[in-house]
PDB file of C-alpha atoms in Angstrom:
ATOM      1  CA  MET A  19     -25.605  23.133  -5.356  1.00  0.00           C
ATOM      2  CA  ILE A  20     -22.025  21.767  -5.183  1.00  0.00           C
ATOM      3  CA  PRO A  21     -21.790  18.480  -6.743  1.00  0.00           C
ATOM      4  CA  ILE A  22     -20.305  15.832  -4.536  1.00  0.00           C
ATOM      5  CA  LYS A  23     -19.934  12.363  -5.273  1.00  0.00           C
ATOM      6  CA  LYS A  24     -17.367  11.057  -2.477  1.00  0.00           C
ATOM      7  CA  LEU A  25     -16.853  11.446   1.061  1.00  0.00           C
ATOM      8  CA  SER A  26     -13.947  10.507   3.360  1.00  0.00           C
ATOM      9  CA  PRO A  27     -13.485  10.903   7.144  1.00  0.00           C
ATOM     10  CA  SER A  28     -10.957  13.552   6.660  1.00  0.00           C
ATOM     11  CA  SER A  29     -13.428  15.660   4.436  1.00  0.00           C
ATOM     12  CA  ILE A  30     -16.162  15.450   7.126  1.00  0.00           C
ATOM     13  CA  SER A  31     -13.815  16.504   9.634  1.00  0.00           C
ATOM     14  CA  THR A  32     -12.611  19.406   7.628  1.00  0.00           C
ATOM     15  CA  LEU A  33     -15.804  20.491   7.029  1.00  0.00           C
ATOM     16  CA  ASP A  34     -16.883  20.179  10.780  1.00  0.00           C
ATOM     17  CA  GLY A  35     -13.833  22.842  11.142  1.00  0.00           C
ATOM     18  CA  CYS A  36     -14.426  25.194   8.486  1.00  0.00           C
ATOM     19  CA  GLN A  37     -16.599  25.344   5.467  1.00  0.00           C
ATOM     20  CA  LEU A  38     -14.227  27.740   3.672  1.00  0.00           C
ATOM     21  CA  ARG A  39     -11.374  25.354   4.268  1.00  0.00           C
ATOM     22  CA  TRP A  40     -13.458  22.491   3.010  1.00  0.00           C
ATOM     23  CA  VAL A  41     -14.068  24.442  -0.395  1.00  0.00           C
ATOM     24  CA  LEU A  42     -10.599  25.249  -0.698  1.00  0.00           C
ATOM     25  CA  GLN A  43      -9.149  21.778  -0.295  1.00  0.00           C
ATOM     26  CA  TYR A  44     -12.276  19.484  -1.581  1.00  0.00           C
ATOM     27  CA  ILE A  45     -13.749  21.578  -4.368  1.00  0.00           C
ATOM     28  CA  MET A  46     -10.789  24.091  -5.266  1.00  0.00           C
ATOM     29  CA  LYS A  47      -8.300  21.264  -4.961  1.00  0.00           C
ATOM     30  CA  TYR A  48      -5.680  23.272  -3.064  1.00  0.00           C
ATOM     31  CA  ARG A  49      -3.418  20.652  -1.287  1.00  0.00           C
ATOM     32  CA  GLU A  50      -1.380  22.263   1.636  1.00  0.00           C
ATOM     33  CA  PRO A  51       2.066  21.245   2.043  1.00  0.00           C
ATOM     34  CA  PRO A  52       2.603  18.501   4.949  1.00  0.00           C
ATOM     35  CA  GLY A  53       3.778  20.004   8.074  1.00  0.00           C
ATOM     36  CA  LYS A  54       6.621  18.374  10.302  1.00  0.00           C
ATOM     37  CA  ALA A  55       3.938  16.793  12.455  1.00  0.00           C
ATOM     38  CA  ALA A  56       2.144  14.987   9.648  1.00  0.00           C
ATOM     39  CA  THR A  57       5.389  13.749   7.962  1.00  0.00           C
ATOM     40  CA  LEU A  58       6.760  12.430  11.107  1.00  0.00           C
ATOM     41  CA  GLY A  59       2.997  10.631  11.494  1.00  0.00           C
ATOM     42  CA  THR A  60       3.415   9.383   8.004  1.00  0.00           C
ATOM     43  CA  ILE A  61       7.008   7.981   8.942  1.00  0.00           C
ATOM     44  CA  GLY A  62       5.548   6.347  11.873  1.00  0.00           C
ATOM     45  CA  HIS A  63       2.932   4.773   9.801  1.00  0.00           C
ATOM     46  CA  TYR A  64       5.111   3.445   7.013  1.00  0.00           C
ATOM     47  CA  VAL A  65       7.495   1.615   9.426  1.00  0.00           C
ATOM     48  CA  LEU A  66       4.425  -0.059  11.221  1.00  0.00           C
ATOM     49  CA  GLN A  67       3.243  -1.074   7.789  1.00  0.00           C
ATOM     50  CA  CYS A  68       6.656  -2.519   6.884  1.00  0.00           C
ATOM     51  CA  VAL A  69       6.481  -4.737   9.891  1.00  0.00           C
ATOM     52  CA  ALA A  70       3.118  -6.223   8.989  1.00  0.00           C
ATOM     53  CA  ARG A  71       4.210  -6.657   5.504  1.00  0.00           C
ATOM     54  CA  SER A  72       7.287  -8.606   6.790  1.00  0.00           C
ATOM     55  CA  LYS A  73       4.761 -10.683   9.127  1.00  0.00           C
ATOM     56  CA  LEU A  74       2.605 -10.995   6.212  1.00  0.00           C
ATOM     57  CA  LEU A  75       5.208 -12.279   4.117  1.00  0.00           C
ATOM     58  CA  ARG A  76       6.069 -15.491   6.669  1.00  0.00           C
ATOM     59  CA  GLN A  77       2.137 -16.267   6.599  1.00  0.00           C
ATOM     60  CA  ILE A  78       2.009 -16.458   3.009  1.00  0.00           C
ATOM     61  CA  GLY A  79       5.445 -18.106   2.417  1.00  0.00           C
ATOM     62  CA  ARG A  80       7.030 -15.475   0.530  1.00  0.00           C
ATOM     63  CA  LYS A  81      10.750 -14.474   1.067  1.00  0.00           C
ATOM     64  CA  TYR A  82      10.586 -10.834   0.138  1.00  0.00           C
ATOM     65  CA  ILE A  83       8.874  -7.817  -1.820  1.00  0.00           C
ATOM     66  CA  ASP A  84      10.544  -4.810  -3.125  1.00  0.00           C
ATOM     67  CA  ASP A  85       9.221  -1.509  -1.427  1.00  0.00           C
ATOM     68  CA  GLN A  86       9.767   1.440  -3.157  1.00  0.00           C
ATOM     69  CA  VAL A  87      10.583   3.086   0.080  1.00  0.00           C
ATOM     70  CA  VAL A  88      12.728   1.077   2.063  1.00  0.00           C
ATOM     71  CA  GLY A  89      13.981  -1.130  -0.594  1.00  0.00           C
ATOM     72  CA  ARG A  90      13.777  -5.338  -0.406  1.00  0.00           C
ATOM     73  CA  LEU A  91      11.713  -6.070   2.630  1.00  0.00           C
ATOM     74  CA  LYS A  92      12.237  -9.502   4.052  1.00  0.00           C
ATOM     75  CA  THR A  93      10.675 -11.922   6.554  1.00  0.00           C
ATOM     76  CA  ILE A  94      13.366 -10.638   8.733  1.00  0.00           C
ATOM     77  CA  TYR A  95      13.979  -6.912   9.374  1.00  0.00           C
ATOM     78  CA  ASN A  96      15.961  -4.320  10.922  1.00  0.00           C
ATOM     79  CA  ILE A  97      13.780  -1.861  12.821  1.00  0.00           C
ATOM     80  CA  LYS A  98      16.349   0.924  12.814  1.00  0.00           C
ATOM     81  CA  ASP A  99      17.062   0.428   9.164  1.00  0.00           C
ATOM     82  CA  LEU A 100      13.317   0.345   8.435  1.00  0.00           C
ATOM     83  CA  VAL A 101      12.898   4.027  10.523  1.00  0.00           C
ATOM     84  CA  ASP A 102      16.209   5.223   8.784  1.00  0.00           C
ATOM     85  CA  LYS A 103      14.994   4.614   5.190  1.00  0.00           C
ATOM     86  CA  SER A 104      11.403   5.904   5.798  1.00  0.00           C
ATOM     87  CA  TYR A 105      12.848   8.919   7.526  1.00  0.00           C
ATOM     88  CA  ASN A 106      15.332   9.781   4.605  1.00  0.00           C
ATOM     89  CA  HIS A 107      12.526   8.993   2.091  1.00  0.00           C
ATOM     90  CA  PHE A 108       9.929  11.161   3.530  1.00  0.00           C
ATOM     91  CA  THR A 109      12.152  13.900   4.800  1.00  0.00           C
ATOM     92  CA  GLN A 110      13.371  14.218   1.187  1.00  0.00           C
ATOM     93  CA  LEU A 111       9.959  14.685  -0.129  1.00  0.00           C
ATOM     94  CA  ASN A 112       9.590  17.713   2.034  1.00  0.00           C
ATOM     95  CA  PRO A 113      12.543  19.988   1.594  1.00  0.00           C
ATOM     96  CA  HIS A 114      10.303  22.889   2.477  1.00  0.00           C
ATOM     97  CA  ILE A 115      10.578  21.810   6.147  1.00  0.00           C
ATOM     98  CA  ASN A 116      13.529  22.584   8.365  1.00  0.00           C
ATOM     99  CA  TRP A 117      14.684  19.197   9.476  1.00  0.00           C
ATOM    100  CA  GLU A 118      16.794  18.978  12.679  1.00  0.00           C
ATOM    101  CA  ALA A 119      18.672  16.290  14.540  1.00  0.00           C
ATOM    102  CA  ALA A 120      15.813  16.088  17.175  1.00  0.00           C
ATOM    103  CA  ASP A 121      13.137  15.239  14.568  1.00  0.00           C
ATOM    104  CA  TYR A 122      15.232  12.275  13.442  1.00  0.00           C
ATOM    105  CA  ARG A 123      15.440  10.969  17.266  1.00  0.00           C
ATOM    106  CA  GLU A 124      11.571  11.546  17.675  1.00  0.00           C
ATOM    107  CA  ALA A 125      10.997   9.392  14.730  1.00  0.00           C
ATOM    108  CA  HIS A 126      13.079   6.530  16.301  1.00  0.00           C
ATOM    109  CA  ARG A 127      11.404   7.400  19.668  1.00  0.00           C
ATOM    110  CA  ASN A 128       7.841   6.671  18.235  1.00  0.00           C
ATOM    111  CA  ILE A 129       8.554   3.348  16.929  1.00  0.00           C
ATOM    112  CA  GLN A 130      10.447   2.264  20.123  1.00  0.00           C
ATOM    113  CA  LYS A 131       7.086   3.132  22.121  1.00  0.00           C
ATOM    114  CA  ALA A 132       5.113   1.267  19.472  1.00  0.00           C
ATOM    115  CA  GLN A 133       7.556  -1.731  19.899  1.00  0.00           C
ATOM    116  CA  GLU A 134       6.632  -1.729  23.534  1.00  0.00           C
ATOM    117  CA  HIS A 135       2.799  -2.211  22.764  1.00  0.00           C
ATOM    118  CA  GLU A 136       0.592  -4.875  22.498  1.00  0.00           C
ATOM    119  CA  LEU A 137      -0.835  -3.698  19.173  1.00  0.00           C
ATOM    120  CA  PHE A 138       2.853  -3.682  17.367  1.00  0.00           C
ATOM    121  CA  PRO A 139       1.962  -5.410  14.502  1.00  0.00           C
ATOM    122  CA  GLU A 140       4.585  -8.498  15.390  1.00  0.00           C
ATOM    123  CA  ASN A 141       2.100  -9.321  18.398  1.00  0.00           C
ATOM    124  CA  HIS A 142      -0.730  -9.909  16.182  1.00  0.00           C
ATOM    125  CA  LYS A 143      -1.896 -13.768  15.608  1.00  0.00           C
ATOM    126  CA  GLU A 144      -2.848 -13.046  11.811  1.00  0.00           C
ATOM    127  CA  ILE A 145      -2.349 -10.057   9.333  1.00  0.00           C
ATOM    128  CA  ILE A 146      -5.484  -9.850   7.391  1.00  0.00           C
ATOM    129  CA  GLN A 147      -5.051  -6.844   5.329  1.00  0.00           C
ATOM    130  CA  ILE A 148      -2.616  -3.816   5.213  1.00  0.00           C
ATOM    131  CA  GLU A 149      -3.927  -0.542   4.147  1.00  0.00           C
ATOM    132  CA  GLN A 150      -7.586  -1.757   3.654  1.00  0.00           C
ATOM    133  CA  ARG A 151      -9.153   0.700   1.034  1.00  0.00           C
ATOM    134  CA  PHE A 152     -13.000   0.872   0.766  1.00  0.00           C
ATOM    135  CA  GLU A 153     -15.325   2.402  -1.398  1.00  0.00           C
ATOM    136  CA  ILE A 154     -18.975   1.869  -0.736  1.00  0.00           C
ATOM    137  CA  GLY A 155     -22.207   3.595  -1.546  1.00  0.00           C
ATOM    138  CA  ALA A 156     -24.154   5.456   1.005  1.00  0.00           C
ATOM    139  CA  GLU A 157     -27.621   3.538   0.237  1.00  0.00           C
ATOM    140  CA  SER A 158     -30.270   5.748   1.207  1.00  0.00           C
ATOM    141  CA  PRO A 159     -32.433   8.066  -0.584  1.00  0.00           C
ATOM    142  CA  TRP A 160     -30.377  11.051   1.212  1.00  0.00           C
ATOM    143  CA  GLY A 161     -27.240   9.527  -0.442  1.00  0.00           C
ATOM    144  CA  GLU A 162     -28.420   9.821  -4.016  1.00  0.00           C
ATOM    145  CA  TYR A 163     -27.146  12.431  -6.280  1.00  0.00           C
ATOM    146  CA  ALA A 164     -28.114  13.721  -9.865  1.00  0.00           C
ATOM    147  CA  TYR A 165     -26.047  16.173 -11.767  1.00  0.00           C
ATOM    148  CA  ALA A 166     -26.088  17.583 -15.329  1.00  0.00           C
ATOM    149  CA  LYS A 167     -22.991  16.584 -17.146  1.00  0.00           C
ATOM    150  CA  ASP A 168     -22.268  17.203 -20.987  1.00  0.00           C
ATOM    151  CA  GLY A 169     -26.078  17.505 -21.457  1.00  0.00           C
ATOM    152  CA  GLN A 170     -26.986  14.293 -19.665  1.00  0.00           C
ATOM    153  CA  VAL A 171     -28.119  13.583 -16.229  1.00  0.00           C
ATOM    154  CA  GLU A 172     -25.405  11.700 -13.983  1.00  0.00           C
ATOM    155  CA  LYS A 173     -27.061   9.612 -11.190  1.00  0.00           C
ATOM    156  CA  GLY A 174     -25.687   7.482  -8.514  1.00  0.00           C
ATOM    157  CA  ASN A 175     -24.942   7.295  -4.703  1.00  0.00           C
ATOM    158  CA  VAL A 176     -22.353   9.280  -2.949  1.00  0.00           C
ATOM    159  CA  GLU A 177     -19.512   6.745  -1.982  1.00  0.00           C
ATOM    160  CA  LEU A 178     -17.802   6.712   1.321  1.00  0.00           C
ATOM    161  CA  VAL A 179     -14.011   6.089   0.835  1.00  0.00           C
ATOM    162  CA  GLY A 180     -11.329   5.738   2.964  1.00  0.00           C
ATOM    163  CA  VAL A 181      -8.182   3.671   4.172  1.00  0.00           C
ATOM    164  CA  ILE A 182      -7.862   1.581   7.214  1.00  0.00           C
ATOM    165  CA  ASP A 183      -4.182   1.406   8.452  1.00  0.00           C
ATOM    166  CA  LEU A 184      -4.538  -2.332   9.334  1.00  0.00           C
ATOM    167  CA  VAL A 185      -7.277  -5.424   9.755  1.00  0.00           C
ATOM    168  CA  PHE A 186      -5.745  -8.449  11.816  1.00  0.00           C
ATOM    169  CA  ARG A 187      -6.929 -11.233  13.905  1.00  0.00           C
ATOM    170  CA  ASP A 188      -5.977 -11.241  17.727  1.00  0.00           C
ATOM    171  CA  SER A 189      -4.974 -14.267  19.716  1.00  0.00           C
ATOM    172  CA  ASN A 190      -8.876 -14.922  20.590  1.00  0.00           C
ATOM    173  CA  ASN A 191      -9.324 -14.864  16.708  1.00  0.00           C
ATOM    174  CA  ALA A 192     -11.522 -11.684  16.886  1.00  0.00           C
ATOM    175  CA  LEU A 193     -11.244  -9.601  13.791  1.00  0.00           C
ATOM    176  CA  ASN A 194      -9.543  -6.076  14.641  1.00  0.00           C
ATOM    177  CA  ILE A 195      -9.076  -2.887  12.642  1.00  0.00           C
ATOM    178  CA  VAL A 196      -6.533  -0.272  14.332  1.00  0.00           C
ATOM    179  CA  ASP A 197      -5.954   3.206  13.475  1.00  0.00           C
ATOM    180  CA  TYR A 198      -2.431   4.501  14.087  1.00  0.00           C
ATOM    181  CA  LYS A 199      -2.294   7.988  15.399  1.00  0.00           C
ATOM    182  CA  PHE A 200       1.069   9.888  16.051  1.00  0.00           C
ATOM    183  CA  ARG A 201      -0.565  12.807  17.820  1.00  0.00           C
ATOM    184  CA  SER A 202       1.267  15.297  20.329  1.00  0.00           C
ATOM    185  CA  SER A 203      -1.889  16.353  21.698  1.00  0.00           C
ATOM    186  CA  THR A 204      -4.723  14.614  23.334  1.00  0.00           C
ATOM    187  CA  ARG A 205      -7.476  17.534  22.462  1.00  0.00           C
ATOM    188  CA  ASP A 206      -9.391  17.555  19.490  1.00  0.00           C
ATOM    189  CA  TRP A 207      -8.474  20.135  16.870  1.00  0.00           C
ATOM    190  CA  ASN A 208     -11.761  21.253  16.000  1.00  0.00           C
ATOM    191  CA  THR A 209     -13.687  21.147  19.513  1.00  0.00           C
ATOM    192  CA  ASN A 210     -10.741  21.641  21.846  1.00  0.00           C
ATOM    193  CA  ILE A 211     -12.227  18.751  23.654  1.00  0.00           C
ATOM    194  CA  GLU A 212      -9.938  16.141  25.382  1.00  0.00           C
ATOM    195  CA  ARG A 213     -10.304  12.812  23.588  1.00  0.00           C
ATOM    196  CA  ASP A 214     -11.689  10.081  25.919  1.00  0.00           C
ATOM    197  CA  TYR A 215     -13.478   6.874  25.481  1.00  0.00           C
ATOM    198  CA  SER A 216     -16.704   8.951  25.288  1.00  0.00           C
ATOM    199  CA  THR A 217     -15.354  10.567  21.942  1.00  0.00           C
ATOM    200  CA  PHE A 218     -13.677   7.218  20.776  1.00  0.00           C
ATOM    201  CA  ILE A 219     -16.948   5.392  20.481  1.00  0.00           C
ATOM    202  CA  LYS A 220     -18.553   8.356  18.477  1.00  0.00           C
ATOM    203  CA  ASP A 221     -15.395   9.168  16.424  1.00  0.00           C
ATOM    204  CA  THR A 222     -16.619   9.722  12.704  1.00  0.00           C
ATOM    205  CA  GLN A 223     -13.483   8.061  11.074  1.00  0.00           C
ATOM    206  CA  LEU A 224     -13.777   5.004  13.211  1.00  0.00           C
ATOM    207  CA  CYS A 225     -17.455   4.761  12.986  1.00  0.00           C
ATOM    208  CA  MET A 226     -16.984   5.217   8.883  1.00  0.00           C
ATOM    209  CA  TYR A 227     -14.262   2.519   9.028  1.00  0.00           C
ATOM    210  CA  TYR A 228     -16.429   0.115  11.122  1.00  0.00           C
ATOM    211  CA  TYR A 229     -19.444   0.456   8.702  1.00  0.00           C
ATOM    212  CA  ALA A 230     -17.071  -0.133   5.908  1.00  0.00           C
ATOM    213  CA  ILE A 231     -15.166  -3.265   7.285  1.00  0.00           C
ATOM    214  CA  LYS A 232     -18.782  -4.643   8.244  1.00  0.00           C
ATOM    215  CA  LYS A 233     -19.961  -4.464   4.624  1.00  0.00           C
ATOM    216  CA  ILE A 234     -16.715  -6.697   3.867  1.00  0.00           C
ATOM    217  CA  TYR A 235     -16.958  -9.334   6.841  1.00  0.00           C
ATOM    218  CA  PRO A 236     -20.661  -9.128   7.619  1.00  0.00           C
ATOM    219  CA  ASN A 237     -20.484 -12.176   9.819  1.00  0.00           C
ATOM    220  CA  GLU A 238     -17.577 -10.878  12.149  1.00  0.00           C
ATOM    221  CA  ASP A 239     -17.950  -9.202  15.149  1.00  0.00           C
ATOM    222  CA  ILE A 240     -15.289  -6.245  14.680  1.00  0.00           C
ATOM    223  CA  VAL A 241     -13.061  -4.989  17.504  1.00  0.00           C
ATOM    224  CA  VAL A 242     -12.245  -1.214  16.969  1.00  0.00           C
ATOM    225  CA  ASN A 243      -8.762  -0.081  18.039  1.00  0.00           C
ATOM    226  CA  LEU A 244      -7.638   3.767  18.479  1.00  0.00           C
ATOM    227  CA  TRP A 245      -3.792   3.544  19.173  1.00  0.00           C
ATOM    228  CA  ASP A 246      -2.243   6.757  20.028  1.00  0.00           C
ATOM    229  CA  VAL A 247       1.541   5.819  19.992  1.00  0.00           C
ATOM    230  CA  LYS A 248       2.963   9.203  21.139  1.00  0.00           C
ATOM    231  CA  GLN A 249       0.323   9.339  23.733  1.00  0.00           C
ATOM    232  CA  LYS A 250       0.789   5.759  24.748  1.00  0.00           C
ATOM    233  CA  LYS A 251      -2.854   5.611  24.908  1.00  0.00           C
ATOM    234  CA  LEU A 252      -5.083   2.874  23.566  1.00  0.00           C
ATOM    235  CA  TYR A 253      -9.080   2.779  23.051  1.00  0.00           C
ATOM    236  CA  SER A 254     -10.634  -0.568  22.191  1.00  0.00           C
ATOM    237  CA  ASP A 255     -14.243  -1.725  22.010  1.00  0.00           C
ATOM    238  CA  ILE A 256     -16.781  -3.754  19.810  1.00  0.00           C
ATOM    239  CA  PHE A 257     -18.556  -1.647  17.662  1.00  0.00           C
ATOM    240  CA  GLY A 258     -21.981  -2.112  16.452  1.00  0.00           C
ATOM    241  CA  THR A 259     -25.406  -0.638  15.563  1.00  0.00           C
ATOM    242  CA  ASP A 260     -24.617   2.523  17.722  1.00  0.00           C
ATOM    243  CA  GLN A 261     -21.754   3.455  15.851  1.00  0.00           C
ATOM    244  CA  GLU A 262     -23.392   2.609  12.518  1.00  0.00           C
ATOM    245  CA  ILE A 263     -26.424   5.079  13.424  1.00  0.00           C
ATOM    246  CA  VAL A 264     -23.782   7.791  14.441  1.00  0.00           C
ATOM    247  CA  ILE A 265     -21.894   7.636  10.918  1.00  0.00           C
ATOM    248  CA  LEU A 266     -25.208   7.670   8.808  1.00  0.00           C
ATOM    249  CA  ASN A 267     -26.723  10.506  10.836  1.00  0.00           C
ATOM    250  CA  LYS A 268     -23.225  12.029  10.460  1.00  0.00           C
ATOM    251  CA  ILE A 269     -23.107  11.509   6.778  1.00  0.00           C
ATOM    252  CA  LYS A 270     -26.681  12.635   5.969  1.00  0.00           C
ATOM    253  CA  SER A 271     -26.118  15.921   8.203  1.00  0.00           C
ATOM    254  CA  CYS A 272     -22.701  16.776   6.002  1.00  0.00           C
ATOM    255  CA  LEU A 273     -24.551  16.021   2.783  1.00  0.00           C
ATOM    256  CA  ASN A 274     -27.319  18.352   3.637  1.00  0.00           C
ATOM    257  CA  GLU A 275     -24.881  21.008   4.966  1.00  0.00           C
ATOM    258  CA  ILE A 276     -22.871  20.866   1.592  1.00  0.00           C
ATOM    259  CA  ARG A 277     -26.022  20.796  -0.944  1.00  0.00           C
ATOM    260  CA  SER A 278     -27.438  23.830   0.871  1.00  0.00           C
ATOM    261  CA  MET A 279     -24.212  25.693   1.079  1.00  0.00           C
ATOM    262  CA  LYS A 280     -24.148  28.901  -0.815  1.00  0.00           C
ATOM    263  CA  ILE A 281     -21.295  31.056   0.498  1.00  0.00           C
ATOM    264  CA  PRO A 282     -19.087  28.676   2.651  1.00  0.00           C
ATOM    265  CA  SER A 283     -18.692  30.299   5.940  1.00  0.00           C
ATOM    266  CA  PRO A 284     -15.179  30.495   7.473  1.00  0.00           C
ATOM    267  CA  HIS A 285     -15.054  29.309  11.127  1.00  0.00           C
ATOM    268  CA  TYR A 286     -13.037  32.308  12.752  1.00  0.00           C
ATOM    269  CA  SER A 287     -11.047  31.368  15.593  1.00  0.00           C
ATOM    270  CA  PHE A 288      -7.536  31.586  17.082  1.00  0.00           C
ATOM    271  CA  ARG A 289      -6.588  28.383  15.473  1.00  0.00           C
ATOM    272  CA  CYS A 290      -6.836  30.513  12.060  1.00  0.00           C
ATOM    273  CA  LYS A 291      -3.287  31.679  12.681  1.00  0.00           C
ATOM    274  CA  TYR A 292      -2.121  27.797  12.406  1.00  0.00           C
ATOM    275  CA  CYS A 293      -4.308  27.254   9.386  1.00  0.00           C
ATOM    276  CA  PRO A 294      -2.304  27.234   5.888  1.00  0.00           C
ATOM    277  CA  PHE A 295      -5.500  28.235   4.244  1.00  0.00           C
ATOM    278  CA  SER A 296      -5.305  31.866   5.809  1.00  0.00           C
ATOM    279  CA  LYS A 297      -2.302  32.449   3.467  1.00  0.00           C
ATOM    280  CA  THR A 298      -3.009  34.665   0.280  1.00  0.00           C
ATOM    281  CA  ASN A 299      -0.329  33.108  -1.982  1.00  0.00           C
ATOM    282  CA  PHE A 300      -0.994  29.505  -3.181  1.00  0.00           C
ATOM    283  CA  ALA A 301       1.626  29.553  -5.825  1.00  0.00           C
ATOM    284  CA  ASP A 302       3.487  26.430  -4.088  1.00  0.00           C
ATOM    285  CA  TRP A 303       0.637  24.549  -3.248  1.00  0.00           C
ATOM    286  CA  GLY A 304      -0.455  21.392  -5.571  1.00  0.00           C
ATOM    287  CA  ARG A 305      -3.599  21.916  -7.328  1.00  0.00           C
ATOM    288  CA  PRO A 306      -4.573  18.649  -9.532  1.00  0.00           C
ATOM    289  CA  GLU A 307      -7.063  19.142 -12.038  1.00  0.00           C
ATOM    290  CA  LEU A 308     -10.592  19.822 -11.016  1.00  0.00           C
ATOM    291  CA  ASP A 309     -13.060  16.942 -10.999  1.00  0.00           C
ATOM    292  CA  MET A 310     -16.217  15.743  -9.292  1.00  0.00           C
ATOM    293  CA  ASN A 311     -14.479  12.752  -7.467  1.00  0.00           C
ATOM    294  CA  TYR A 312     -14.077  13.963  -3.833  1.00  0.00           C
TER     295      TYR A 312
END
């Protein structure tokens, strides 16, 4: 049996796409170098986080914080400066990518689109938490594990882990969570199905986010927002029992699949040629020490 103690939305998505890729990434611990699209998404995320942090400084009465990427972040900021510094930082971290002038312009266009939207962090009534991390146990019999380690049996519950981009209150005082996306396509990578409201209310990542935040704020109605910045699309609704059922069933199904896995099955399709795990040379890939915390 493959030992597993943690499960995240990204690991579930990877498992849905290809068992072999999941094993390479979450068991063998190979970490693929980020591509251009992912890095531009990281830049966009970071700038929006900086805007939210600046607003939070005003809320709590602080003048500034020192940030490792953009330097001293104050209550008043220059958005172009934030984009420039974030772009320089993250592109320098990824010299394997051929960065072009068009990429720099795209990074600025992404934030310009964000500024025009109602969910731009400056527009929120109150910032509650930036990068809300969670680590909660799957409190069901199927979520329990027992593994032999150093001559003893280690027991516990599989933990659901993740990071929510932003938690805020809107003008109606409702508690909101938002997940930023900077995707170039409106189709799901695994299924090739067009994303719409019907996929939004069953989305694994968002349902897990809701499940986690409801544990932290049990007496609140939770508005869940999926904001596709590049696509200029927003899906928003109050999540509830239906989404809790969706994620618990999904987690149970994934754990059963992992525990019954003997030989991981590759999901052969035309997408394989785009998958970095189709490479045979992993010499340049990050590979931390093996552990059971995935």
